[in-house]
Each structure stands twice: as structure tokens, then as C-alpha cells.
PDB file of C-alpha atoms in Angstrom:
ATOM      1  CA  UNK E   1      12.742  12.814 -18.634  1.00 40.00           C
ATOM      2  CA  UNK E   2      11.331  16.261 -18.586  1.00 43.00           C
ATOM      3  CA  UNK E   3       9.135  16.837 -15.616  1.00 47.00           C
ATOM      4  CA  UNK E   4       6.143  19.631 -16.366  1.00 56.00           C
ATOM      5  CA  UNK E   5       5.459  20.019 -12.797  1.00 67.00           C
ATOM      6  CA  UNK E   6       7.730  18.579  -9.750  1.00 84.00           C
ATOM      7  CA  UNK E   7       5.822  15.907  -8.290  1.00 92.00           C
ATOM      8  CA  UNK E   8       6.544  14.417  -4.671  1.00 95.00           C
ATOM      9  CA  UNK E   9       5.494  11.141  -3.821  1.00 96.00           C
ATOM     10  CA  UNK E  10       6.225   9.639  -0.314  1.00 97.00           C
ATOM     11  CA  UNK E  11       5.968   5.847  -0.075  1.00 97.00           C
ATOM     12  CA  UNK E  12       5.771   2.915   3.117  1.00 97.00           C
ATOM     13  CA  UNK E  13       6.709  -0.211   2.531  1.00 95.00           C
ATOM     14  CA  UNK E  14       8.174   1.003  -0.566  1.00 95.00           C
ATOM     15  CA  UNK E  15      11.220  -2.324  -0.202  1.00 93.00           C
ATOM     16  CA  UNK E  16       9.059  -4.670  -0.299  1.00 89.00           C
ATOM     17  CA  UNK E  17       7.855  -6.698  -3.817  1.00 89.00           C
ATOM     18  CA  UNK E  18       4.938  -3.781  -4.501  1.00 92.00           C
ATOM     19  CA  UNK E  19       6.553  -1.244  -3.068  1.00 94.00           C
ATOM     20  CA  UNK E  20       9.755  -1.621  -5.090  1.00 93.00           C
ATOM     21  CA  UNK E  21       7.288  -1.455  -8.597  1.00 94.00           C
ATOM     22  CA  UNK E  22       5.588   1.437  -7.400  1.00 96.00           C
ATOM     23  CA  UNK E  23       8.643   3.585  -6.924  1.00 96.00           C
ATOM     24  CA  UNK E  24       9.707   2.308 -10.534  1.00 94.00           C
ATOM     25  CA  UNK E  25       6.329   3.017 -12.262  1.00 95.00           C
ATOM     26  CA  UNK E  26       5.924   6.829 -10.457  1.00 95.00           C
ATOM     27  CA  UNK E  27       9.356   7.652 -11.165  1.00 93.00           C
ATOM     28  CA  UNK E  28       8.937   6.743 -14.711  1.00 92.00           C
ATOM     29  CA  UNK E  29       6.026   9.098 -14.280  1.00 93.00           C
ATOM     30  CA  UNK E  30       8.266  11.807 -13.044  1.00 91.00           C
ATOM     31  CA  UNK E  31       7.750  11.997  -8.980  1.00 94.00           C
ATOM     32  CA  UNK E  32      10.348  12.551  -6.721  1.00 93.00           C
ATOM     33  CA  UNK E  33      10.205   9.734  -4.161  1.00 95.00           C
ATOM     34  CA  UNK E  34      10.332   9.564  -0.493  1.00 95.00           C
ATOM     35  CA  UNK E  35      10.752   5.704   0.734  1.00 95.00           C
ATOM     36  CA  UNK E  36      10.087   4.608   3.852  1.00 96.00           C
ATOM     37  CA  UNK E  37      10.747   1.099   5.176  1.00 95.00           C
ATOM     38  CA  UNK E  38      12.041  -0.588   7.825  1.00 94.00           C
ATOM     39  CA  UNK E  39      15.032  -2.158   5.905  1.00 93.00           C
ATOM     40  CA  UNK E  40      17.356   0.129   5.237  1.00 92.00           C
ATOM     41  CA  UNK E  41      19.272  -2.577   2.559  1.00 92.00           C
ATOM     42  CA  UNK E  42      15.656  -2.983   0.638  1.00 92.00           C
ATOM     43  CA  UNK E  43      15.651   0.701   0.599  1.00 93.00           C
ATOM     44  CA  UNK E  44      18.843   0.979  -0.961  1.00 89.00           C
ATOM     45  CA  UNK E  45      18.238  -1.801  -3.090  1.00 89.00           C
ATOM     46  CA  UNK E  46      15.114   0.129  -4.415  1.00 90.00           C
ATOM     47  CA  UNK E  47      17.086   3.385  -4.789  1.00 87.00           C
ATOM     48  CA  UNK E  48      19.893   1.189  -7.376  1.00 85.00           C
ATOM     49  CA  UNK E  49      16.859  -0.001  -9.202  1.00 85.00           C
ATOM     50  CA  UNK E  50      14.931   3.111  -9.837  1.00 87.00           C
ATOM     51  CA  UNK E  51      17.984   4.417 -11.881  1.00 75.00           C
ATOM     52  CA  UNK E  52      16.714   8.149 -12.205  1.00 72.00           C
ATOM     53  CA  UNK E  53      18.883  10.889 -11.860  1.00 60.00           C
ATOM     54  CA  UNK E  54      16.282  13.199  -9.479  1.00 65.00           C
ATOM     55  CA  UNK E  55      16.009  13.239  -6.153  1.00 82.00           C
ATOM     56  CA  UNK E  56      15.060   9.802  -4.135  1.00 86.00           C
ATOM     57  CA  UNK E  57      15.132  10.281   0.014  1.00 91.00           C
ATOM     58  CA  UNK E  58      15.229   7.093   2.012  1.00 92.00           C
ATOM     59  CA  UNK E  59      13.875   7.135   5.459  1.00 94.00           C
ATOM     60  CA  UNK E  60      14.576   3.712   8.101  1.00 95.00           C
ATOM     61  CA  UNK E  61      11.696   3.719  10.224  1.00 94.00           C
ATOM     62  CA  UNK E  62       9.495   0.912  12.566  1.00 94.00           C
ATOM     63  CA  UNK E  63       6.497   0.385  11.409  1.00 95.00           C
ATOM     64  CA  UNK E  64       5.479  -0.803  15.123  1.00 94.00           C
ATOM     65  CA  UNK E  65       6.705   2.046  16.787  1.00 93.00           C
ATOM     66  CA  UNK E  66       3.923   5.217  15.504  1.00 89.00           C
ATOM     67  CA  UNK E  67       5.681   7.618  17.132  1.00 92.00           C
ATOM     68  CA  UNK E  68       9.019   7.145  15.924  1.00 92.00           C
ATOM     69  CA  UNK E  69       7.429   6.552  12.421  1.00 92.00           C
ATOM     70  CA  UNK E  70       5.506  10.066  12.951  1.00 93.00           C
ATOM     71  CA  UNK E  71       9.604  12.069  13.721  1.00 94.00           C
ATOM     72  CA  UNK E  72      11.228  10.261  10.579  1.00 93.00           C
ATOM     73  CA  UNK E  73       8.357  10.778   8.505  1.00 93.00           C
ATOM     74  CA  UNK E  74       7.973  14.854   9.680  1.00 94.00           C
ATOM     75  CA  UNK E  75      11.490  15.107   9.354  1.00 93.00           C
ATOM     76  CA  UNK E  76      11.810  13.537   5.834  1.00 91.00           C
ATOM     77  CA  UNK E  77       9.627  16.676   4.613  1.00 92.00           C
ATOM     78  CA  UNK E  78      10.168  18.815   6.248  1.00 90.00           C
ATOM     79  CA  UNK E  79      12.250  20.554   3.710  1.00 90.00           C
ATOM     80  CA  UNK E  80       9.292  19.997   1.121  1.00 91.00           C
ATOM     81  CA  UNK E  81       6.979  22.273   0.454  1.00 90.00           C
ATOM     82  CA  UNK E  82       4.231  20.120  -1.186  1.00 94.00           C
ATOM     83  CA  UNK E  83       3.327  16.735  -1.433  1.00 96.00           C
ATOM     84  CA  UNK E  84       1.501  15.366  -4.313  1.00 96.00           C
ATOM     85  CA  UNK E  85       1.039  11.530  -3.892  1.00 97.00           C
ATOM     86  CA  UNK E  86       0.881   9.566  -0.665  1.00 98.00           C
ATOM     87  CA  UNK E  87       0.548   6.029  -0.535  1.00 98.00           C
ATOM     88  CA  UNK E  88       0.374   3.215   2.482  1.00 98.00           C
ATOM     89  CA  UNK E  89       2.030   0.244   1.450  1.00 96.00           C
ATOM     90  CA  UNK E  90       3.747  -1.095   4.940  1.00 95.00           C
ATOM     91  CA  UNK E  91       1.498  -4.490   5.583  1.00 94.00           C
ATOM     92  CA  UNK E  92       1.782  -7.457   8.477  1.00 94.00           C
ATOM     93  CA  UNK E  93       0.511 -11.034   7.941  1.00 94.00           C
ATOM     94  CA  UNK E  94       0.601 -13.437  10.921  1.00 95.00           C
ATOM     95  CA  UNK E  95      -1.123 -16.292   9.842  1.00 93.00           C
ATOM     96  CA  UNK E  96      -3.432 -17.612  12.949  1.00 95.00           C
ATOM     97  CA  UNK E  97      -6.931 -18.914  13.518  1.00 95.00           C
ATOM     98  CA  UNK E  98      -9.696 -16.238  15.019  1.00 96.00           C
ATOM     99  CA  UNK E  99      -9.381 -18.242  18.242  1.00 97.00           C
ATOM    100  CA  UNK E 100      -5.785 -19.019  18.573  1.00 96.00           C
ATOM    101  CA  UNK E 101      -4.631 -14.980  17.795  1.00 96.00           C
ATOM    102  CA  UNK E 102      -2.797 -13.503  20.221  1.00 96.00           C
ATOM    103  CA  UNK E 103      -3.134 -10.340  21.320  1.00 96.00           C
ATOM    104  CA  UNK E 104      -0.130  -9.318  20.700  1.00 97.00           C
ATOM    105  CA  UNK E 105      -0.051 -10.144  17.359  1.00 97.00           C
ATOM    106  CA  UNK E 106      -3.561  -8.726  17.045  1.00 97.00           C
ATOM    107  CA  UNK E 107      -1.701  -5.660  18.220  1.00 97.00           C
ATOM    108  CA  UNK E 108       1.207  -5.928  15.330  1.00 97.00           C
ATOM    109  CA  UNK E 109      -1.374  -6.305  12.602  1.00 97.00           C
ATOM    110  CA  UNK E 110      -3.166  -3.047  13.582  1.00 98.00           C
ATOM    111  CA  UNK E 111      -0.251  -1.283  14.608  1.00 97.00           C
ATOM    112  CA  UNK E 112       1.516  -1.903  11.023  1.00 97.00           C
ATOM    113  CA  UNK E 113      -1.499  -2.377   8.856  1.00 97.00           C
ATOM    114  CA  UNK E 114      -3.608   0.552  10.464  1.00 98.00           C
ATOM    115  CA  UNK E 115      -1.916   2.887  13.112  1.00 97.00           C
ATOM    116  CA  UNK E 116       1.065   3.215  10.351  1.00 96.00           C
ATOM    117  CA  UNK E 117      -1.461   4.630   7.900  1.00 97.00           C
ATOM    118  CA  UNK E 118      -3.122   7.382  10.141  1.00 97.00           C
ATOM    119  CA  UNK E 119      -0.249   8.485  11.137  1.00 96.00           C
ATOM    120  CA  UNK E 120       1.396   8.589   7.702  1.00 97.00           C
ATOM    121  CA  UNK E 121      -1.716  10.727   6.925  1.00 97.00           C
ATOM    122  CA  UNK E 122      -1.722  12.958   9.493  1.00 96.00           C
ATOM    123  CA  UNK E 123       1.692  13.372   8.701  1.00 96.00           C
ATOM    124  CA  UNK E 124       1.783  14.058   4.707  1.00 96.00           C
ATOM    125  CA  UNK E 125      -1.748  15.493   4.363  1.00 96.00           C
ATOM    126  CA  UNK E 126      -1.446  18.748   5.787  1.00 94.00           C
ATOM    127  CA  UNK E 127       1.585  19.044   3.103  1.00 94.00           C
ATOM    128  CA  UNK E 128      -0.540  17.971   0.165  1.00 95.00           C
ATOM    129  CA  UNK E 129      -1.756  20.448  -2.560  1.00 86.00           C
ATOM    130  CA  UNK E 130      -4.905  21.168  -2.795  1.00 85.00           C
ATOM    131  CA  UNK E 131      -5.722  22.278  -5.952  1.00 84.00           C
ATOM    132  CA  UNK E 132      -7.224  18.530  -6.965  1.00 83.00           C
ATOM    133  CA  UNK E 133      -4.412  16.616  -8.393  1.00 86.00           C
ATOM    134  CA  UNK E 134      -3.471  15.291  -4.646  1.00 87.00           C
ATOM    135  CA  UNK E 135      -3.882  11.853  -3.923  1.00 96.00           C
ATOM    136  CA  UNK E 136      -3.950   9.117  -1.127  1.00 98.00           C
ATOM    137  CA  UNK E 137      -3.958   5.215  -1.666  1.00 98.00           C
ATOM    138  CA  UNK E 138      -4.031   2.745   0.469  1.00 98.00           C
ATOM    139  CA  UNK E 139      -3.235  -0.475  -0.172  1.00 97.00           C
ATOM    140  CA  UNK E 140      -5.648  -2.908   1.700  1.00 97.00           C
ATOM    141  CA  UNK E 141      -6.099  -6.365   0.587  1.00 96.00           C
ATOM    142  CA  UNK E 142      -9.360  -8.570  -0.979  1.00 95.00           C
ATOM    143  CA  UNK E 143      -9.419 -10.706   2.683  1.00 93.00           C
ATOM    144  CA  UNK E 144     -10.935  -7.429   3.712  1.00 95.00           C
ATOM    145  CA  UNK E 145     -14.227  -8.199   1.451  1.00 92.00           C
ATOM    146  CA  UNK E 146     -14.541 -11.905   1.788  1.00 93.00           C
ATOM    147  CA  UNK E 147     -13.604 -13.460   4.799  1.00 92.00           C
ATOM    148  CA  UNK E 148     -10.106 -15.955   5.104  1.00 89.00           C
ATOM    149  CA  UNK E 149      -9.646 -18.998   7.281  1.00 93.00           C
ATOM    150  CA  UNK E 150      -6.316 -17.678   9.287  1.00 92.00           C
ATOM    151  CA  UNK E 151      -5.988 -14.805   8.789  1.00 93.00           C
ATOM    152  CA  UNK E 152      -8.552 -13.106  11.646  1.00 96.00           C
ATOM    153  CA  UNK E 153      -6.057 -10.978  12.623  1.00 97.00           C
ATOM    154  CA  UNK E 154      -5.494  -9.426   8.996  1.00 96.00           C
ATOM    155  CA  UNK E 155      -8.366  -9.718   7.362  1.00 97.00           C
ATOM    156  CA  UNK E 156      -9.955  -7.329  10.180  1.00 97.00           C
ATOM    157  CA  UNK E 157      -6.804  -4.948  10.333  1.00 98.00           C
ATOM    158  CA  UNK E 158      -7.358  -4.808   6.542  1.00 97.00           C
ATOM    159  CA  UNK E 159     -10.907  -3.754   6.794  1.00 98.00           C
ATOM    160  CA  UNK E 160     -10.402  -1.475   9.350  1.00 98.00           C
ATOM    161  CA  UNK E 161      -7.948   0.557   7.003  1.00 98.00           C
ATOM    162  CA  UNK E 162     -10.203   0.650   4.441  1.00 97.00           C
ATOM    163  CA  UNK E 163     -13.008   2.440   6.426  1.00 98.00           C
ATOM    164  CA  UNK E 164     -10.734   4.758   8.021  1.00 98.00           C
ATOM    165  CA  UNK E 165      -9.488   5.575   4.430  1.00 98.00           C
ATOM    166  CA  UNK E 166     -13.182   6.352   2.882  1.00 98.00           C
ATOM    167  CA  UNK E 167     -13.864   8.394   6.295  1.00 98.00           C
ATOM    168  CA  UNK E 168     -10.917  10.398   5.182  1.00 98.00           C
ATOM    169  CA  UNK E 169     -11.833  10.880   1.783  1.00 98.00           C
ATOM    170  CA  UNK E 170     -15.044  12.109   2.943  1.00 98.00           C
ATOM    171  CA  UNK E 171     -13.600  14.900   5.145  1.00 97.00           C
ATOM    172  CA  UNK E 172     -10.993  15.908   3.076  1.00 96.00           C
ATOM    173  CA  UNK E 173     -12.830  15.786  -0.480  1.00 96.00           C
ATOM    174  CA  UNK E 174     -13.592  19.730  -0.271  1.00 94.00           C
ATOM    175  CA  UNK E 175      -9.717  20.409  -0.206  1.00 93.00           C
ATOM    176  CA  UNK E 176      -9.488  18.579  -3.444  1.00 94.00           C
ATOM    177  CA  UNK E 177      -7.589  15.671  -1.990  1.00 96.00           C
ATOM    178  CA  UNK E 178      -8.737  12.347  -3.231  1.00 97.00           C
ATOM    179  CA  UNK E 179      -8.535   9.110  -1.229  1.00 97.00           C
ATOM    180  CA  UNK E 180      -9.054   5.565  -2.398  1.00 98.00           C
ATOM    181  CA  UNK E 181      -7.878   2.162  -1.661  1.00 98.00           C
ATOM    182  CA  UNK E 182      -6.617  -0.594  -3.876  1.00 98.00           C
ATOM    183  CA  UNK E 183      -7.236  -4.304  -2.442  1.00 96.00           C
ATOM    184  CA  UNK E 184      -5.243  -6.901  -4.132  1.00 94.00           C
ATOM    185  CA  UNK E 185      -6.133 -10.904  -4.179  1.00 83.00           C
ATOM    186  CA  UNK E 186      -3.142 -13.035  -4.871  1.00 79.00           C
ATOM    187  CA  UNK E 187      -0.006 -11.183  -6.064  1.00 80.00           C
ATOM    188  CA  UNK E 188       3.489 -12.878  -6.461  1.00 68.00           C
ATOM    189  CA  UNK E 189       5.731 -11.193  -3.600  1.00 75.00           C
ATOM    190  CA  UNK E 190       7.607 -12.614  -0.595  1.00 69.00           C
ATOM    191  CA  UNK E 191       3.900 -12.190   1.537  1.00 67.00           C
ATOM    192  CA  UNK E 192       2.309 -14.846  -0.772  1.00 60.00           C
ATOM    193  CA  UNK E 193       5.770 -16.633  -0.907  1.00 64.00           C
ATOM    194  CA  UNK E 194       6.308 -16.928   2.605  1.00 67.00           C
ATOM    195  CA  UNK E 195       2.304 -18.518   3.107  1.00 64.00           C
ATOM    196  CA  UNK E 196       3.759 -20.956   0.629  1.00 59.00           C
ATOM    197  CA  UNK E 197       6.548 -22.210   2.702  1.00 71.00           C
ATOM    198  CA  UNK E 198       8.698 -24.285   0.881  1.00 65.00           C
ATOM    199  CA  UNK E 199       6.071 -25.514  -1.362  1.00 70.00           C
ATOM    200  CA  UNK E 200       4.951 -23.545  -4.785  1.00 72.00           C
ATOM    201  CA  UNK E 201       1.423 -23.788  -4.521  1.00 69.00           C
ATOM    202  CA  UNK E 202       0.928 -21.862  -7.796  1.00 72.00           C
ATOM    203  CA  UNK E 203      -1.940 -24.507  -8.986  1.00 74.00           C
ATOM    204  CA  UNK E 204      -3.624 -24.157  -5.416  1.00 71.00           C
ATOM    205  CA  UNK E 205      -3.644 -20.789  -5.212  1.00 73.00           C
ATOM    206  CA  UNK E 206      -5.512 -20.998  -8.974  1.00 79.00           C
ATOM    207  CA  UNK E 207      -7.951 -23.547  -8.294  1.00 81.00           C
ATOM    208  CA  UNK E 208      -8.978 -22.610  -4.985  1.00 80.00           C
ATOM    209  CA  UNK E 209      -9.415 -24.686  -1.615  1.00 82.00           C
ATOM    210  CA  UNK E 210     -12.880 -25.871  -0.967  1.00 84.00           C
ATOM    211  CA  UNK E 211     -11.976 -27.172   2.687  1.00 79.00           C
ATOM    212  CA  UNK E 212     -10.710 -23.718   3.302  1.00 79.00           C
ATOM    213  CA  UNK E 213     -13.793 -21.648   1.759  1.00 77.00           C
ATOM    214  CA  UNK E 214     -11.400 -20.237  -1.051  1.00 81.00           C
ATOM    215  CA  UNK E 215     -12.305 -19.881  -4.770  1.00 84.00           C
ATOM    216  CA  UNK E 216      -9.886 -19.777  -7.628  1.00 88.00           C
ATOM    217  CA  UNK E 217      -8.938 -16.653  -9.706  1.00 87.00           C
ATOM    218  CA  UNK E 218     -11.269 -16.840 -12.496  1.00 90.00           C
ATOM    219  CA  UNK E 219      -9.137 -14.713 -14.889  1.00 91.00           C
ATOM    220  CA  UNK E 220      -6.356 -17.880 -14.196  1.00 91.00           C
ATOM    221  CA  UNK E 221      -3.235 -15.906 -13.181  1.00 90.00           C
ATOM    222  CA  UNK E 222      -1.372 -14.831 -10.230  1.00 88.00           C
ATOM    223  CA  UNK E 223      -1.094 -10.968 -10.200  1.00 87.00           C
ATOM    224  CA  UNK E 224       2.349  -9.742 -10.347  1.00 91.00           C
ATOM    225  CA  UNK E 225       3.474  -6.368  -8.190  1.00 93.00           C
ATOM    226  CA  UNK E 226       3.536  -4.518 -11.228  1.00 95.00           C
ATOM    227  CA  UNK E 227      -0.589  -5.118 -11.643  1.00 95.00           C
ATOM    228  CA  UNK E 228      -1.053  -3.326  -8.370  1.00 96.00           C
ATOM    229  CA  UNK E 229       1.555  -0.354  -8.972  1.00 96.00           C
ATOM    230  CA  UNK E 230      -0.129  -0.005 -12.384  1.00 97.00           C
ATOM    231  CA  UNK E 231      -4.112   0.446 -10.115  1.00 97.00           C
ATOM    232  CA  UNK E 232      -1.883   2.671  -7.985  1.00 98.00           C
ATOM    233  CA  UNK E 233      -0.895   4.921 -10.712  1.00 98.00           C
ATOM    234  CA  UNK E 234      -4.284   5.453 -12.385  1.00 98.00           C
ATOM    235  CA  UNK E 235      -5.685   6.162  -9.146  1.00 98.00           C
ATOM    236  CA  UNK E 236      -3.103   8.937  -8.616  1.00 97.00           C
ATOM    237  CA  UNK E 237      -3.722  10.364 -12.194  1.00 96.00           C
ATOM    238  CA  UNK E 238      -6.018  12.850 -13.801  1.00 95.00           C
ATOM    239  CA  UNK E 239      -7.560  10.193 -15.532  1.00 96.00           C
ATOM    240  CA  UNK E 240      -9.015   9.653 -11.633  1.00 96.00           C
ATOM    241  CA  UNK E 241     -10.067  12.926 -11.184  1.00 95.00           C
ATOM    242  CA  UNK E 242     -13.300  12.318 -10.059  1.00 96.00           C
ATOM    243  CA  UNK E 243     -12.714   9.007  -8.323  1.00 97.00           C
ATOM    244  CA  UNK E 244     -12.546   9.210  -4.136  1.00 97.00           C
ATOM    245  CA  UNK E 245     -13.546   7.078  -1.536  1.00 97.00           C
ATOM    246  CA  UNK E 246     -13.492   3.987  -4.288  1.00 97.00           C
ATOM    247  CA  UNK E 247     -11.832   0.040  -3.289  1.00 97.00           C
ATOM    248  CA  UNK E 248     -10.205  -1.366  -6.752  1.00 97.00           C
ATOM    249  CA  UNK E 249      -9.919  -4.710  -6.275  1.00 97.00           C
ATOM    250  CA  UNK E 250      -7.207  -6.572  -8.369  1.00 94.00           C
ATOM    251  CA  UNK E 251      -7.457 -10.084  -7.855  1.00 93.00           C
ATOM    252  CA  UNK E 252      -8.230 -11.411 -10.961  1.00 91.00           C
ATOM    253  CA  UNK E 253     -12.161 -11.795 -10.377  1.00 92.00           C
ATOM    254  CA  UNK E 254     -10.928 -14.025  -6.515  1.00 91.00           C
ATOM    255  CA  UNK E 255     -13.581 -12.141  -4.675  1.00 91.00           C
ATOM    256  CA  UNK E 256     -16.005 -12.553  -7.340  1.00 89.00           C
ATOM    257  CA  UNK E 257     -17.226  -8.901  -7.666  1.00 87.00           C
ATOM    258  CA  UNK E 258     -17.341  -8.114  -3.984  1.00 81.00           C
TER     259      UNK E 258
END
């Protein structure tokens, strides 16, 4: 593949189900990737399925523990002298009721789900270019727009991201850095698996759950990861150019055009 300009993307969360897509649909686009994760075999197991023959730099990091994150994460570039792509996949669901979450987990959620992502920015922005083809996204989730029975903890950590993201965008919009959020519904990856237990609630999930205050997905499908790395890459491309401080939401019309 012949690269025009060497692009640098840094990823978190990139082992998990989106994360693993996005890394294959930006190095198909040419970026060198820097992964960050807290599983250092899902890292490597993204790094065998990438199969491109520029550089890929893996960084083992936890997610709960900001400052740590901030030393790999400084370290990782600090050998790089621009960063063109930046995006915040690294996400916590603890299922619970508003009034049965702990504080503790309360304190995972927005440790993973929000302290993660200002530090990842503080981090990678100063190293961004600034000559308008920089981007952030943040990967939020639709239970930040329309409220979900357990899931207080989330849905709150989740909206809390995406107004510290369009705060950003606003300050940093005059260096030519771009900042938006992409909030997916529904998606097939071990998160929606895992709510499932050992049941495939496929139909469910499609129809909705009236005791639970859920609709269905009017377009009729479960997204896959590569629906959300696919929003991810527009967003980062000069097809975007004049898109900041904008929530896609890709949940196949769930939140019904919130």
C-alpha cells in the first residue's frame, strides 16, 4: 500500500470486538497504529490480524489506574513526532439498578469510560497536527441519549464523555483539531454478548422490551463492529472536514432520532 503522507493513529481498547475492526479499517487506510489495551494477548491477537507490513506498537496498560495509563501512553510516543488520529475506545459495563450501584463500581465506570479519555487526550493532543486533518473520536454509546433500566452507572459515565468531548472540540477547534463522538445502539461484540448470558437474545434485542422501556431497531439488524469502525473512519477523513463537536449515532434508528 503506498502511503502519501505517514499517518499515526493511537487507539484504547483497540482488543476488544470494535477496537480490533478499527485497527483493520485505518490500517487499510494507511495509519500506523498505536494499541492500547489492557490484554496484552488481545493486543497481539490484533497485531496477527492486521497483517500490514508498517509499523504497529502495542502498549499493556490499566484502564483503572490514570496515572499509569498517562506513563505508557507518553512513553508509547514519545518517539513520534505527530499524531494524526486519536480515538477512545476502552469502555466498562456493570450492569446495576440506579439504586443498587455501588460506589465503587460507579467509580470503575467513570474511571474507564471517562478519566481514561481525558487523560488519553491530554496525552496525544499536544502531539496532534494542526494543520486540520487531526482528529479525535470518542466512542460513547446511544444509553447516553435515552435513558436504560440498569445501566445508571453507564449510561451517566457515557454522557459525561460525551460533554467533555464537545467542550474539547470547542477549545481546540482554532488549532484545526476536530473532535466528535460516535454513540453506537446494539452492536455484536463480547459487551452485548456478555448482557446476553448464556441466552442469544438476538429477537429481543430486535423487538424491544416494553417492561424495560426499550424499543426495537427499526432498520431490523444488529450492528456489527465493522458499522462503527466504518462512522469512525469518515469522521477521521477529509470528507469530515468541517464536522466537530457532532454525536453519530449508529444504532439502526434504536434511539429514534435522539
Amino acid at each position: 500500500m503506498t502511503r502519501e503522507m505517514k499517518k499515526t493513529a493511537v487507539i484504547t481498547g483497540a482488543a476488544g470486538g470494535m477496537g480490533r475492526k478499527v485497527a483493520v479499517k485505518l490500517a487499510k487506510l494507511g495509519y500506523e497504529l498505536i494499541l492500547i489495551d489492557k490484554s496484552h494477548s488481545g493486543l497481539e491477537a490484533c497485531r496477527s490480524e492486521l497483517n500490514i507490513d508498517w509499523a504497529v506498537r502495542c502498549v499493556v496498560t490499566d484502564f483503572l489506574d490514570v496515572d499509569a495509563m498517562t506513563r505508557s501512553m507518553s512513553d508509547a510516543v514519545l518517539d513520534v513526532q505527530e499524531v494524526t488520529a486519536v480515538i477512545s475506545l476502552a469502555g466498562l459495563l456493570e450492569p446495576a439498578a440506579a439504586l443498587d450501584v455501588d460506589l465503587e463500581s460507579w467509580d470503575r465506570h467513570f474511571a474507564v469510560n471517562v478519566r481514561s479519555l481525558v487523560a488519553l487526550v491530554q496525552t496525544m493532543v499536544p502531539k496532534m497536527r494542526k494543520d486540520g486533518t487531526g482528529g479525535v473520536v470518542a466512542v460513547t454509546s446511544n444509553a447516553a441519549l435515552v435513558p436504560r433500566t440498569g445501566m445508571a452507572a453507564y449510561a451517566a459515565s457515557k454522557a459525561a464523555a460525551e460533554a467533555f468531548m464537545k467542550c474539547l472540540a470547542l477549545e481546540i477547534a482554532q488549532k484545526g483539531i476536530r473532535c466528535n463522538t460516535v454513540a453506537p445502539g446494539s452492536t455484536h461484540t463480547p459487551m452485548l454478548t456478555d448482557l446476553w448470558g448464556d441466552n442469544d437474545r438476538s429477537e429481543a434485542t430486535l423487538r424491544g422490551d416494553p417492561d424495560q422501556y426499550r424499543v426495537g431497531i427499526p432498520l431490523g439488524r444488529i450492528a456489527s463492529a465493522i458499522d462503527i469502525a466504518d462512522g469512525i473512519a469518515f469522521l477521521l477523513s477529509p470528507e469530515a472536514r468541517h464536522i466537530t463537536m457532532h454525536t453519530l449515532t449508529i444504532d439502526g434508528g434504536a434511539s429514534l432520532g435522539l
